[in-house]
CSV table of C-alpha atoms in Angstrom, one decimal:
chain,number,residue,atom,x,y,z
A,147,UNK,CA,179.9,161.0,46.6
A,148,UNK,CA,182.7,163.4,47.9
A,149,UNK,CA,182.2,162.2,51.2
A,150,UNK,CA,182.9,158.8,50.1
A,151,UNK,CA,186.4,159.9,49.0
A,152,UNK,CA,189.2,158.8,51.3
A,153,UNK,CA,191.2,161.7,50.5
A,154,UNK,CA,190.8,165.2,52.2
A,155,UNK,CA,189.1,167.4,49.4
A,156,UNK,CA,188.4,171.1,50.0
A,157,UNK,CA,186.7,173.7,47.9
A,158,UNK,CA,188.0,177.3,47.9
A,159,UNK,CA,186.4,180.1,46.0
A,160,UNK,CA,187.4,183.2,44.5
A,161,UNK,CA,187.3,185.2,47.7
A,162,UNK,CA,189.6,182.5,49.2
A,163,UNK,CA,186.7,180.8,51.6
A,164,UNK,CA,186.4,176.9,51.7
A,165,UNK,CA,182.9,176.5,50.3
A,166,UNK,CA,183.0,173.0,50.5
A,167,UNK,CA,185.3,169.8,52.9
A,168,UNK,CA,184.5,166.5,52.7
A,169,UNK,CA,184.3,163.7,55.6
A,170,UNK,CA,188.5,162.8,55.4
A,171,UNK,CA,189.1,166.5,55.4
A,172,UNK,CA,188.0,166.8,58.9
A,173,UNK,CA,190.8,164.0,60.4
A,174,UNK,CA,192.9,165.7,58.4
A,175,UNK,CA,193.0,169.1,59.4
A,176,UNK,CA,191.3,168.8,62.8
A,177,UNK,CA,188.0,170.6,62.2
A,178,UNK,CA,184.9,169.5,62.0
A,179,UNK,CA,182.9,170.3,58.5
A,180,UNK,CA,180.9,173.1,60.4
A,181,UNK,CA,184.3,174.3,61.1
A,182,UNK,CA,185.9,174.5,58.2
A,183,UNK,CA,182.7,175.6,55.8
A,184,UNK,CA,183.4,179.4,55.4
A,185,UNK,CA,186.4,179.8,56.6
A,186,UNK,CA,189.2,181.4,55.1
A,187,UNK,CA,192.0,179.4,53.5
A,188,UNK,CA,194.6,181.5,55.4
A,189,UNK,CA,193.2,180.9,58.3
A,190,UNK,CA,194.4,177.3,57.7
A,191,UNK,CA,197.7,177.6,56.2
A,192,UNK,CA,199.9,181.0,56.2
A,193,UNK,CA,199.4,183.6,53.7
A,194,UNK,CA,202.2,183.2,51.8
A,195,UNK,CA,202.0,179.1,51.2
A,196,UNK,CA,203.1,177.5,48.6
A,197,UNK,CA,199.4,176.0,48.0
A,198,UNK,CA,198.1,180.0,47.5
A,199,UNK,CA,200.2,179.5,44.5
A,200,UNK,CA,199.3,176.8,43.3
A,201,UNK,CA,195.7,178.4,43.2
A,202,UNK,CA,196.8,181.2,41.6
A,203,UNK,CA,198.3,178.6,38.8
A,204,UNK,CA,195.4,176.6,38.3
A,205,UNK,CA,193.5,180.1,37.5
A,206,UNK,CA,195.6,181.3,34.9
A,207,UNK,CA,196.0,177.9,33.2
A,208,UNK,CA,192.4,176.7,33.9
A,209,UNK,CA,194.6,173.2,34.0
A,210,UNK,CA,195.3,170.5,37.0
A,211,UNK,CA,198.6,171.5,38.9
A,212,UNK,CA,200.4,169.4,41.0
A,213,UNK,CA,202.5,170.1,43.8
A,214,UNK,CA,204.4,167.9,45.5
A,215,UNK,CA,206.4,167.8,49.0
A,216,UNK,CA,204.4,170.4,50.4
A,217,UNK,CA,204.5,171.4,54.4
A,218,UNK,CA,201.7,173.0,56.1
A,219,UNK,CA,203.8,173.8,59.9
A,220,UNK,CA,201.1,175.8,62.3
A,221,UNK,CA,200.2,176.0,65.8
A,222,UNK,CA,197.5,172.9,64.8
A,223,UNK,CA,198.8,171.0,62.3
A,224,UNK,CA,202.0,169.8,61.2
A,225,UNK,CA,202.1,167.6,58.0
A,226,UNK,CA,204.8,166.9,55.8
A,227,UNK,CA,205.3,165.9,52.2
A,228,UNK,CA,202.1,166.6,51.1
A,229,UNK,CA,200.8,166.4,47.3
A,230,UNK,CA,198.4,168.6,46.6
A,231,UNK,CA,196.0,168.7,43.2
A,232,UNK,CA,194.0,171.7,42.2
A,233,UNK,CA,191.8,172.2,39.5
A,234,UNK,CA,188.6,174.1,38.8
A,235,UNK,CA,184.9,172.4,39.5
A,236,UNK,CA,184.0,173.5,35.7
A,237,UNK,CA,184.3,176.0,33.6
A,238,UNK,CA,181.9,178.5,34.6
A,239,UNK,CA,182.5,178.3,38.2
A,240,UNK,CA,185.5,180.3,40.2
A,241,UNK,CA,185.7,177.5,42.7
A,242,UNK,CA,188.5,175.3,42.7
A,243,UNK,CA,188.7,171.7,44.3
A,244,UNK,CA,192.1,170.6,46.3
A,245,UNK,CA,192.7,167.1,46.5
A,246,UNK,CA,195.6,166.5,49.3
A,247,UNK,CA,197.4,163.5,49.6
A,248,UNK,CA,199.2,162.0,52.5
A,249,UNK,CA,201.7,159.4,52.3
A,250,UNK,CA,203.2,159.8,55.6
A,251,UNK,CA,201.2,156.7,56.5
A,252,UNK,CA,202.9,154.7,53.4
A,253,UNK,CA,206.2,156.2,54.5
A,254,UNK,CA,206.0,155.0,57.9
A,255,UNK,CA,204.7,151.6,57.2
A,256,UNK,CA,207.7,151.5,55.3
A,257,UNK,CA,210.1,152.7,57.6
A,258,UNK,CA,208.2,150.2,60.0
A,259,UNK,CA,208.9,147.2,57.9
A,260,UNK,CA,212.7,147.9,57.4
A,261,UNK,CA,213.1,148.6,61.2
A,262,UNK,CA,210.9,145.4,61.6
A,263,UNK,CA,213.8,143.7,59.4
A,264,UNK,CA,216.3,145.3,61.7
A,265,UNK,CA,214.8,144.2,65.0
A,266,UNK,CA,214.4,140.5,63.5
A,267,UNK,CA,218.0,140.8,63.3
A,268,UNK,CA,218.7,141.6,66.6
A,269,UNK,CA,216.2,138.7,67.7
A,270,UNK,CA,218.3,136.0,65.8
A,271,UNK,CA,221.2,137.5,67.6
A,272,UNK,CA,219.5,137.4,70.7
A,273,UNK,CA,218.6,133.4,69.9
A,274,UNK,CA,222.3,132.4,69.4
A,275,UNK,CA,223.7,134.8,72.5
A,276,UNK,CA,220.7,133.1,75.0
A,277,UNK,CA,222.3,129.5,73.8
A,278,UNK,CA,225.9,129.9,73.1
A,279,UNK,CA,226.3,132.7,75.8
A,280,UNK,CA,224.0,132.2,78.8
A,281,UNK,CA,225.2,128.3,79.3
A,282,UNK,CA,228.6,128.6,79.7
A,283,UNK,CA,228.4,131.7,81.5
A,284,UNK,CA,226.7,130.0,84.1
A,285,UNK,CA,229.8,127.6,84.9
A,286,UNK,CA,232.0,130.1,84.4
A,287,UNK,CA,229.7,131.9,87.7
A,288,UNK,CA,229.7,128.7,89.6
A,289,UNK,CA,233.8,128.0,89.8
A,290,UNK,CA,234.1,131.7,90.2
A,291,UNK,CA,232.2,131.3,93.1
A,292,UNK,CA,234.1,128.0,94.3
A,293,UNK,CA,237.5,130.0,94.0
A,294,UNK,CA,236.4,132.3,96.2
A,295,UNK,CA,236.3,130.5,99.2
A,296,UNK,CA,239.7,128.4,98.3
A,297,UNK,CA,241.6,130.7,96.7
A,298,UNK,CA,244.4,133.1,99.4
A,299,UNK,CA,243.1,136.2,100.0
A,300,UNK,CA,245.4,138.4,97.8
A,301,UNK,CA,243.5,136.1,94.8
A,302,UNK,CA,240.1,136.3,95.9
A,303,UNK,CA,239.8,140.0,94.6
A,304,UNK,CA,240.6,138.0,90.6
A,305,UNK,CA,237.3,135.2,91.4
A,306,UNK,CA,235.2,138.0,92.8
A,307,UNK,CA,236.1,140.4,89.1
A,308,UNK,CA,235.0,137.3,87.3
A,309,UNK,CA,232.0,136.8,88.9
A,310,UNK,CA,230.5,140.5,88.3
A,311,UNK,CA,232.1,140.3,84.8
A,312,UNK,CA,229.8,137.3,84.2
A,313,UNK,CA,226.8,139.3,85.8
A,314,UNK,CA,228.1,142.3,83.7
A,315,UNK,CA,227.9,140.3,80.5
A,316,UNK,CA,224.6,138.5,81.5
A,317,UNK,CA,222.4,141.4,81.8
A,318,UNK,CA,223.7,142.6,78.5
A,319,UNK,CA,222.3,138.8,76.7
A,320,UNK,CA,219.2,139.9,78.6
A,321,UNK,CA,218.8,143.2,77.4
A,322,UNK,CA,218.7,141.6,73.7
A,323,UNK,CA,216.9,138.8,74.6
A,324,UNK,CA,213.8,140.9,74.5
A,325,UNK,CA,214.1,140.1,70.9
A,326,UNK,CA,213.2,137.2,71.3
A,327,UNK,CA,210.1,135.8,68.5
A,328,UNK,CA,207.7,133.9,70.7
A,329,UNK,CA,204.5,134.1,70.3
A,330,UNK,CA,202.5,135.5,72.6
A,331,UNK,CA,198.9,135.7,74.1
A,332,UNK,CA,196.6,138.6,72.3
A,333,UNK,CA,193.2,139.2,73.3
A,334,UNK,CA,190.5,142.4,73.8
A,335,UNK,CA,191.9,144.8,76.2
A,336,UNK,CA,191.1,148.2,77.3
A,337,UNK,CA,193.7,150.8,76.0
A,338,UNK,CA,192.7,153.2,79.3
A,339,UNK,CA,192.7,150.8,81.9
A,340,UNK,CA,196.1,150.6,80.2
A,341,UNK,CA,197.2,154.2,79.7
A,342,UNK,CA,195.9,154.5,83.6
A,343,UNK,CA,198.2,151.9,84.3
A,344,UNK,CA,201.3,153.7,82.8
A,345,UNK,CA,200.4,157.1,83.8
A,346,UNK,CA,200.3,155.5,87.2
A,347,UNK,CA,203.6,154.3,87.7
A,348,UNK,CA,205.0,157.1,85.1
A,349,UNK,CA,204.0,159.9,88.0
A,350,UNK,CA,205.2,157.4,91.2
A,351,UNK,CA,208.7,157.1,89.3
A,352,UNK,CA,210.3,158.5,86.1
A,353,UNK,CA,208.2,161.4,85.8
A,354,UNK,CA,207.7,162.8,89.1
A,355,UNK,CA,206.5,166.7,88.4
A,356,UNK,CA,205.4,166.2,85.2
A,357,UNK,CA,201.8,167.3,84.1
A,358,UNK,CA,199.5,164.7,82.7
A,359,UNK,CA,196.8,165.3,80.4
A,360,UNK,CA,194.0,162.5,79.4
A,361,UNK,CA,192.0,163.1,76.2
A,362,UNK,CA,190.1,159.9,75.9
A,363,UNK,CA,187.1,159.0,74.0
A,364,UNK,CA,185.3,156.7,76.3
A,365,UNK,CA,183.3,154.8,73.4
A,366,UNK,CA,186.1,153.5,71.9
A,367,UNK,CA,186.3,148.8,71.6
A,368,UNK,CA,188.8,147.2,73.2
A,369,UNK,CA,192.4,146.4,71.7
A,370,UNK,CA,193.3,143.5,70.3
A,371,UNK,CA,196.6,142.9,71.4
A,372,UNK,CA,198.7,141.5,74.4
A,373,UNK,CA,198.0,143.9,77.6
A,374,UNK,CA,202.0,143.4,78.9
A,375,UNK,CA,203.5,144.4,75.6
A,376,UNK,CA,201.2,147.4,75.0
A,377,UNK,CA,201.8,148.5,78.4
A,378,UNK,CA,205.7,147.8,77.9
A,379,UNK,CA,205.6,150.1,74.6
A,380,UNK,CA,204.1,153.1,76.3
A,381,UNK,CA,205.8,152.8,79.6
A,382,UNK,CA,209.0,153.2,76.6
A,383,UNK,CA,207.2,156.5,74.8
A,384,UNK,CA,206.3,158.0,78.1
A,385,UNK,CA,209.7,157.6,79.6
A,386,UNK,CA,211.0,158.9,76.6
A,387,UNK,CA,209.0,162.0,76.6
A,388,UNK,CA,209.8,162.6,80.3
A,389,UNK,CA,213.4,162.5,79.9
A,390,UNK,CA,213.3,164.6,77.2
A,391,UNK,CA,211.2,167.2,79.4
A,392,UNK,CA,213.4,166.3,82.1
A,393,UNK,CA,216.4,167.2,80.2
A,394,UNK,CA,215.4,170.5,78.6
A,395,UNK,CA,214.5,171.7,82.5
A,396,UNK,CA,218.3,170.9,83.5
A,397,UNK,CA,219.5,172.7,80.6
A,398,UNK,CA,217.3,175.9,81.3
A,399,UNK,CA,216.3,176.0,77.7
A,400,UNK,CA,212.6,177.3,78.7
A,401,UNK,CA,212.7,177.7,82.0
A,402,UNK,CA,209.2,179.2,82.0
A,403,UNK,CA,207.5,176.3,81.0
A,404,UNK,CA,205.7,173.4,82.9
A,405,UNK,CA,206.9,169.8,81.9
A,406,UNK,CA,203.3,168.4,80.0
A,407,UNK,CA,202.7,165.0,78.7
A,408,UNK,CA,199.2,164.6,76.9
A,409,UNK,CA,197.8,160.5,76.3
A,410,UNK,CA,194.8,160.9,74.3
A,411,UNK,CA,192.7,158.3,72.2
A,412,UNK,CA,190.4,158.2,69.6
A,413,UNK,CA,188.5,156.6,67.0
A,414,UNK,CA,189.8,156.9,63.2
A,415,UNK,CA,187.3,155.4,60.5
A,416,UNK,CA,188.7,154.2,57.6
A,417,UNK,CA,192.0,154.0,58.5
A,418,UNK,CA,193.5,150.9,56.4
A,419,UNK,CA,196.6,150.3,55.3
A,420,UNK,CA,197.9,147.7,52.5
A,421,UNK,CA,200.6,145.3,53.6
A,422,UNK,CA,203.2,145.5,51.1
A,423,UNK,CA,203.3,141.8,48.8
A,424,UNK,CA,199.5,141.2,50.4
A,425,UNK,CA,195.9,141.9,49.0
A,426,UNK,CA,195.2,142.0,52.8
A,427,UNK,CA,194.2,145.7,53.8
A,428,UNK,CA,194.8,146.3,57.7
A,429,UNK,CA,192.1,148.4,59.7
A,430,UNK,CA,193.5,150.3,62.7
A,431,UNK,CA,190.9,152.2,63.3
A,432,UNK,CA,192.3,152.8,67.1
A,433,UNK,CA,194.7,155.8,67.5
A,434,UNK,CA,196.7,156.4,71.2
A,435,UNK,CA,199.1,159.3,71.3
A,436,UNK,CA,201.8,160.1,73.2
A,437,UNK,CA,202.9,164.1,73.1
A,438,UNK,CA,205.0,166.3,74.8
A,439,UNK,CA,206.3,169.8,74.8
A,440,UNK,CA,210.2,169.0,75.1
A,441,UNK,CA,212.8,170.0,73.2
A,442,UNK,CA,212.0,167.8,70.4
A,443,UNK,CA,214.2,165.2,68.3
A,444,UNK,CA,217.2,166.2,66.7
A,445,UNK,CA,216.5,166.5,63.0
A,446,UNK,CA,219.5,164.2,62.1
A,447,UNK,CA,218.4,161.2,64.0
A,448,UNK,CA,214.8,161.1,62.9
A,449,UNK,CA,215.0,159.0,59.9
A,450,UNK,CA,216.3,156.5,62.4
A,451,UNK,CA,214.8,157.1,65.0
A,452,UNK,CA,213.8,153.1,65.5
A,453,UNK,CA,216.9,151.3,64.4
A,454,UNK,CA,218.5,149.2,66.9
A,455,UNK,CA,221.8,150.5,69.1
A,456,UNK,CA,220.7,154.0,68.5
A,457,UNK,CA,220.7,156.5,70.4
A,458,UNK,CA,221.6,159.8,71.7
A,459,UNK,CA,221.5,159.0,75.7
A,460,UNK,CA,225.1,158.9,78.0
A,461,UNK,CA,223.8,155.3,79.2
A,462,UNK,CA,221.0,154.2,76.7
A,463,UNK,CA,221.3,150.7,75.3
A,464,UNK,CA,218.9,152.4,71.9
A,465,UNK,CA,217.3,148.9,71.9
A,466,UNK,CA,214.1,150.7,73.6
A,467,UNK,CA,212.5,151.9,70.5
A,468,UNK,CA,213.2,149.1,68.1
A,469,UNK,CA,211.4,147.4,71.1
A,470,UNK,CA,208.5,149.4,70.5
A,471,UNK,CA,208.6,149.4,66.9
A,472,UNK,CA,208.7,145.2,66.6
A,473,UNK,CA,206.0,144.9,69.2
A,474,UNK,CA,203.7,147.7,67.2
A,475,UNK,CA,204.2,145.5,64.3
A,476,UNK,CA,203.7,142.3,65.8
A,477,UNK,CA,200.5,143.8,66.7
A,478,UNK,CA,199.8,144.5,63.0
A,479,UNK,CA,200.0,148.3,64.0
A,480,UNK,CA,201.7,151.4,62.8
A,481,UNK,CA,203.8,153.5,64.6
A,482,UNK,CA,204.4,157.4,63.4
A,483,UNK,CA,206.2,160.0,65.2
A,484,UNK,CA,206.1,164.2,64.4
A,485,UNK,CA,208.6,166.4,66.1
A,486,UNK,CA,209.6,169.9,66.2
A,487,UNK,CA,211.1,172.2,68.6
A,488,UNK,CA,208.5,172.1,71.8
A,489,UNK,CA,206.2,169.3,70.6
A,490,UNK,CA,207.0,165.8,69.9
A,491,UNK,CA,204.0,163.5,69.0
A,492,UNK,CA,204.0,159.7,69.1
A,493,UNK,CA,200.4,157.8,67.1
A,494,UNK,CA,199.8,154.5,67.4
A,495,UNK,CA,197.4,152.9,65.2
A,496,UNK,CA,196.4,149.2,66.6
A,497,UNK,CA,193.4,146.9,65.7
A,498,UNK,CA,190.3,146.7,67.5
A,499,UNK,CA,189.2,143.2,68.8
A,500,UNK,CA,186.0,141.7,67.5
A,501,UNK,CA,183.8,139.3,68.9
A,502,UNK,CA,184.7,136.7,66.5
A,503,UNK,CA,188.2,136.8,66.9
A,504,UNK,CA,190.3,133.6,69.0
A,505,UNK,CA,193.1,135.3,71.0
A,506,UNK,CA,196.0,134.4,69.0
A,507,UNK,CA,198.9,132.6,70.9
A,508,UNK,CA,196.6,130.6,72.9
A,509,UNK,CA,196.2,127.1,70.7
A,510,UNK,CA,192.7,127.5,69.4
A,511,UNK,CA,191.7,128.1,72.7
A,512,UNK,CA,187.7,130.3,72.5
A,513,UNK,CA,187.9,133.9,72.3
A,514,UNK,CA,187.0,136.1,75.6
A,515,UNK,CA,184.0,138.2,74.7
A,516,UNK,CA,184.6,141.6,75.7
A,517,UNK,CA,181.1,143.5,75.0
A,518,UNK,CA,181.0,144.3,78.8
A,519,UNK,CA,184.3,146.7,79.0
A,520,UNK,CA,183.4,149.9,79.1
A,521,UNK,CA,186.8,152.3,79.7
A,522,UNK,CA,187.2,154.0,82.4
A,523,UNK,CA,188.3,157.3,81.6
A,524,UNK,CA,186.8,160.7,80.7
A,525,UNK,CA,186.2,162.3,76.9
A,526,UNK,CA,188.3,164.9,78.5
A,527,UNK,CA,189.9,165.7,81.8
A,528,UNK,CA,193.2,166.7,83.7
A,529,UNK,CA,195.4,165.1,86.0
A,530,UNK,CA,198.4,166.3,87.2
């Protein structure tokens, strides 16, 4: 019945072993049940946790304690404002069951949603620059380039400064006009034909010298979403996390270590999430990551890390992550991102297609059956 619980439950004798871990404790703390089962509890968090604590509480009191916003921070996991429940099995036996609870999921959906908000924003500003802007500057182009070739040559310096000011302000519509809400085409795709793709043109470009590391599960259904956008959002997360590398080399803050960018993929069961206002539960059952060993994100721009016109780059736009974050959730995806000094981790949790589903974007046209795409890619394997 435990194993039917979607939240991680362990239990933890007297001696401090975990004599018991459900099935959503193995997600959550990376082990497998033959794993965790007789291990030590310290051997999963440090020895002078909050949660050992907490234990000791529920002993004393033989009552339920709560704690709230807890952090377990190790080499292998990294989870923040956790609540965690402890109480004892019954009252004749010195095991006690911990119930955690994670609502970094709710908290990002959240976030998501109000960045979501943001980027729509910039869209109906991008709607009303493409019309009121583009037009016009295209006539202002066209007798710029007419007053070139009458104007005396002491002049022609003034048509040929209006000209590139009108290419100038032009690229900058563009740049917003990625905003834009039309639909578009979604169908099954392979996520590593698509991560091959990137890593591809990430290695003949931006991140020349860079280690790349594939951990894909090769059983995994296809995507349902639009290959050109998927492939635009991680193109975005990859350059990101080779800049940052990039950067942290050219400041000599770790001299010692190799650039290393890791995609991996897997499969998450039960991963649903409500839609806020809705009865309608989303399953994104498919997970890509992105990581990195740079220096990290600063602390103070984390919260935001998504909002539009931020950023913390000499000649960034910061439209490139609100990009990614109205494109995830256009998707009907989730988008969270963990980050500390010398790992920064990007998930991405998309649908899967299913047989039954009609591409959407294409006017009712008949879905493309995808039971023959297998990916190509390895459970595990190195490339550099």
């Amino acid at each position: 019945m435990l194993d039917n619980v979607p939240l991680p439950i362990l239990l933890v004798g007297a001696d401090g072993f975990i004599r018991y871990a459900n099935a959503a404790a193995e997600p959550f703390f990376g082990q497998s049940k033959g794993q965790l089962l007789h291990l030590d509890l310290r051997e999963l968090v440090p020895a002078d946790h909050p949660l050992f604590q907490l234990i000791a509480q529920v002993r004393a009191s033989a009552m339920v304690v709560v704690e709230h916003e807890l952090s377990i921070d190790t080499p292998r996991l990294n989870k923040q404002g956790i609540t965690v429940q402890g109480t004892l099995v019954n009252d004749d036996s010195d095991a006690i069951m911990l119930t955690f609870h994670d609502s970094s999921a709710a908290r990002a959906l959240d976030r998501q949603l109000t960045f979501k908000s943001a980027a729509r924003s910039v869209s109906g500003m991008a709607a009303i620059l493409a019309h009121e802007v583009k037009n016009p500057l295209s006539g202002i182009r066209g007798a710029a380039q007419l007053l070139e070739g009458t104007v005396a040559a002491d002049d022609r310096e003034l048509a040929v400064l209006i000209r590139d000011e009108v290419d100038r302000i032009r690229k900058l519509v563009e740049r917003v006009e990625v905003f834009n809400e039309e639909p578009v085409e979604r169908r099954g795709e392979n996520i590593h034909r698509i991560l091959e793709h990137v890593r591809i043109l990430a290695q003949n470009g931006f991140a020349q010298g860079i280690r790349f590391v594939e951990l894909y599960d090769p059983s995994l259904p296809p995507v349902f979403g639009n290959r050109d956008q998927l492939i635009q959002v991680l193109i975005n997360l990859v350059k990101n996390a080779a800049e940052a590398i990039h950067q942290a080399a050219h400041q000599g803050s770790d001299p010692g270590r190799p650039g290393e960018i890791v995609l991996s993929t897997s499969y998450q069961h039960g991963f649903r999430v409500a839609l806020p206002g809705s009865q309608r539960r989303m399953h994104l059952p498919l997970q890509v990551v992105v990581r990195d060993n740079g220096p990290g994100i600063p602390e103070a721009i984390r919260p935001h890390l998504f909002e539009p016109f931020l950023t913390t780059k000499a000649s960034g736009t910061g439209l490139g992550l609100a990009l990614v974050a109205k494109i995830v959730a256009d998707h009907g995806g989730l988008i969270e991102v963990d980050s500390r000094e010398g790992r920064t981790e990007v998930r991405l949790h998309l649908p899967i297609h299913l047989e039954e589903q009609v591409p959407v974007g294409t006017a009712g046209r008949p879905g493309t059956k995808t039971a023959g795409i297998r990916p190509a890619a390895r459970m595990r394997g190195n490339r550099s």
